[in-house]
């Protein structure tokens, strides 16, 4: 588990996003859908806060407000759905959501509906639901930023700001993960080490290659989770 958290934290510190996409499917397989998603929410919020500490002045609060408000409205619905689905069905749902989201981002999907205030509200609503139900809220925000024409430099601090808030909303709706003390220690060490490793790699790995690594790992995790869910049906 510590290695999964370390990998996810490294990827997010390297690329600005990606903890949940990379780590959530593996954490779900290791801990089960409930605890795996909760730990993903907790760790993703923590690593976002680490990254935000040095870039909070670059956050565009006016642009982020519709995303945050919409996410806050749909987080409870995602938590409600996740609490009532059988584990195999939830695994299939998580696998499908992760895999589909990755493919959309990889294809650079462009949609007029994801532009302007209405686009921000739609992306925030989808992200909040996906974050609380499956632990993966980043792709919807990535698609919005892509369609809004944001540069990577603009996107990263705003994504970290959003990650702190949406994961806090998700944890408030569902509670903290129930882990043993050694498991919490492993997660904390993984986050700290991943933050250091990711920052070092960010200075050496080209942005395009880092993004490709994130998406490839995420797609593999999503397909694996989908396969396990289908096997359990």
XYZ file of C-alpha atoms in Angstrom:
233
model
C 0.000 0.000 0.000
C 2.817 2.385 0.828
C 4.309 1.847 -2.617
C 0.994 2.647 -4.314
C 0.637 5.891 -2.347
C 4.263 6.793 -3.078
C 3.742 6.216 -6.812
C 0.545 8.258 -6.870
C 2.085 11.110 -4.881
C 5.162 11.142 -7.126
C 3.012 11.300 -10.247
C 0.838 14.118 -8.914
C 3.843 16.168 -7.777
C 5.418 15.546 -11.184
C 2.409 16.334 -13.388
C 0.151 18.440 -11.162
C -2.619 15.829 -11.303
C -2.864 12.072 -11.345
C -2.800 10.710 -7.788
C -6.343 9.373 -7.911
C -6.078 8.129 -11.491
C -2.927 6.162 -10.733
C -3.464 5.108 -7.118
C -7.247 4.821 -6.653
C -7.727 1.627 -8.718
C -4.838 -0.105 -6.904
C -6.027 1.081 -3.474
C -9.524 -0.187 -4.281
C -8.083 -3.594 -5.171
C -6.002 -3.682 -1.969
C -8.493 -2.262 0.553
C -11.887 -2.707 -1.087
C -14.044 -0.064 -2.794
C -15.062 1.810 0.362
C -11.747 2.188 2.162
C -9.753 2.397 -1.068
C -11.706 5.408 -2.325
C -11.590 7.067 1.106
C -7.815 6.686 1.343
C -7.490 7.997 -2.206
C -9.537 11.069 -1.247
C -7.443 11.612 1.872
C -4.050 11.181 0.215
C -4.977 13.141 -2.922
C -6.119 16.056 -0.769
C -2.897 15.942 1.235
C -0.557 15.900 -1.774
C -2.611 18.675 -3.407
C -2.105 20.756 -0.268
C 1.646 20.133 -0.411
C 1.787 21.340 -4.003
C -0.515 24.289 -3.318
C 1.694 25.583 -0.506
C 4.135 27.023 -3.015
C 1.680 28.147 -5.697
C -1.474 29.408 -3.980
C -0.932 32.962 -5.258
C -1.531 31.687 -8.816
C -5.009 30.315 -8.068
C -7.794 31.964 -10.086
C -10.519 32.079 -7.447
C -13.153 33.592 -9.734
C -12.690 30.862 -12.334
C -12.637 28.080 -9.736
C -15.760 29.170 -7.819
C -18.336 27.560 -10.186
C -16.345 24.300 -10.232
C -16.108 24.158 -6.451
C -19.772 25.050 -5.845
C -21.013 22.478 -8.372
C -18.771 19.779 -6.889
C -20.019 20.515 -3.377
C -23.585 19.922 -4.597
C -22.908 16.512 -6.176
C -20.450 15.010 -3.663
C -23.294 13.786 -1.383
C -24.976 12.034 -4.330
C -21.764 10.212 -5.196
C -21.271 9.165 -1.572
C -24.874 7.908 -1.403
C -24.498 5.814 -4.559
C -21.147 4.344 -3.460
C -22.555 3.298 -0.071
C -25.400 1.328 -1.640
C -23.785 -0.523 -4.522
C -22.462 -4.092 -4.055
C -18.650 -4.278 -4.126
C -18.357 -5.971 -7.578
C -20.733 -3.443 -9.147
C -18.815 -0.567 -7.572
C -15.528 -2.025 -8.859
C -16.970 -2.197 -12.371
C -18.228 1.374 -12.061
C -14.864 2.655 -10.867
C -13.039 0.766 -13.621
C -15.352 2.134 -16.309
C -15.188 5.719 -15.001
C -11.396 5.709 -14.729
C -10.831 4.068 -18.121
C -13.356 6.280 -19.933
C -12.009 9.446 -18.301
C -8.429 8.573 -19.266
C -9.401 7.856 -22.864
C -11.284 11.162 -23.118
C -8.261 13.077 -21.824
C -5.885 11.126 -24.090
C -8.056 11.961 -27.105
C -8.067 15.650 -26.186
C -11.858 15.752 -26.305
C -13.224 19.155 -27.244
C -16.823 20.068 -26.414
C -18.536 23.468 -26.575
C -20.614 22.422 -23.545
C -17.459 22.469 -21.407
C -16.730 26.155 -22.008
C -17.761 29.195 -20.011
C -19.719 29.255 -16.758
C -22.059 26.438 -17.832
C -19.069 24.284 -18.726
C -17.489 24.948 -15.337
C -20.705 23.969 -13.556
C -21.046 20.783 -15.632
C -17.413 19.793 -15.084
C -17.592 20.530 -11.363
C -20.796 18.542 -10.951
C -19.358 15.525 -12.787
C -16.083 15.798 -10.901
C -17.720 15.988 -7.471
C -19.854 12.921 -8.137
C -16.932 10.916 -9.535
C -14.608 11.971 -6.725
C -16.868 10.870 -3.892
C -18.067 7.678 -5.594
C -14.887 6.497 -7.323
C -12.091 8.740 -6.023
C -11.347 10.226 -9.461
C -12.516 13.799 -9.883
C -9.550 15.153 -11.829
C -10.396 14.165 -15.430
C -13.567 16.264 -15.599
C -11.636 19.327 -14.447
C -8.830 18.514 -16.890
C -11.321 18.387 -19.762
C -12.801 21.723 -18.699
C -9.347 23.331 -18.538
C -8.460 21.869 -21.945
C -11.613 23.286 -23.518
C -11.123 26.632 -21.757
C -7.644 26.924 -23.276
C -5.730 26.991 -19.994
C -1.984 26.504 -20.156
C -0.311 23.867 -17.980
C 1.176 26.619 -15.833
C -2.328 27.994 -15.191
C -3.885 24.581 -14.659
C -1.553 23.048 -12.059
C -2.090 25.446 -9.092
C -5.825 25.639 -9.779
C -6.091 21.847 -9.965
C -4.273 21.571 -6.640
C -6.593 24.136 -5.065
C -9.591 22.245 -6.390
C -8.129 18.932 -5.224
C -7.829 20.153 -1.646
C -11.458 21.283 -1.535
C -13.206 18.487 -3.430
C -11.427 15.804 -1.405
C -12.292 17.641 1.805
C -15.948 17.663 0.694
C -15.795 13.931 -0.062
C -14.278 13.090 3.320
C -16.833 15.286 5.092
C -19.629 13.369 3.338
C -18.233 9.870 4.009
C -15.813 10.126 6.952
C -12.150 9.240 7.239
C -10.815 5.802 6.219
C -10.652 3.273 9.043
C -7.045 2.134 8.878
C -4.608 0.677 11.383
C -1.792 2.831 12.765
C 0.852 1.050 10.619
C -1.297 1.620 7.510
C -1.590 5.346 8.293
C 2.168 5.481 8.789
C 2.771 3.805 5.427
C 0.423 6.274 3.733
C 2.089 9.276 5.387
C 5.581 8.091 4.456
C 4.404 7.402 0.897
C 2.972 10.910 0.541
C 6.090 12.575 1.947
C 8.506 10.499 -0.119
C 6.383 10.853 -3.239
C 6.307 14.630 -2.890
C 10.106 14.733 -2.755
C 10.599 12.269 -5.620
C 7.974 13.921 -7.810
C 9.492 17.358 -7.332
C 12.936 16.030 -8.289
C 11.550 14.265 -11.372
C 9.643 17.374 -12.456
C 12.967 19.069 -13.123
C 14.160 16.222 -15.371
C 11.165 14.634 -17.099
C 9.585 16.529 -20.047
C 5.971 17.540 -19.505
C 4.645 15.474 -22.426
C 6.348 12.305 -21.222
C 5.131 12.829 -17.659
C 1.556 13.210 -18.877
C 1.853 10.024 -20.958
C 3.160 8.086 -17.943
C 0.241 9.272 -15.800
C -2.357 8.297 -18.387
C -0.796 4.903 -19.158
C -0.655 3.949 -15.475
C -4.193 5.189 -14.926
C -5.582 3.234 -17.878
C -3.870 0.042 -16.687
C -5.323 0.512 -13.205
C -8.804 1.244 -14.516
C -8.864 -1.826 -16.752
C -7.556 -4.047 -13.946
C -10.258 -2.800 -11.575
C -12.911 -3.327 -14.245
C -11.670 -6.885 -14.788
C -11.809 -7.725 -11.088
C -15.316 -6.318 -10.808
C -16.564 -8.318 -13.772
C -14.951 -11.464 -12.340
C -16.844 -10.957 -9.072
C -20.279 -10.449 -10.631
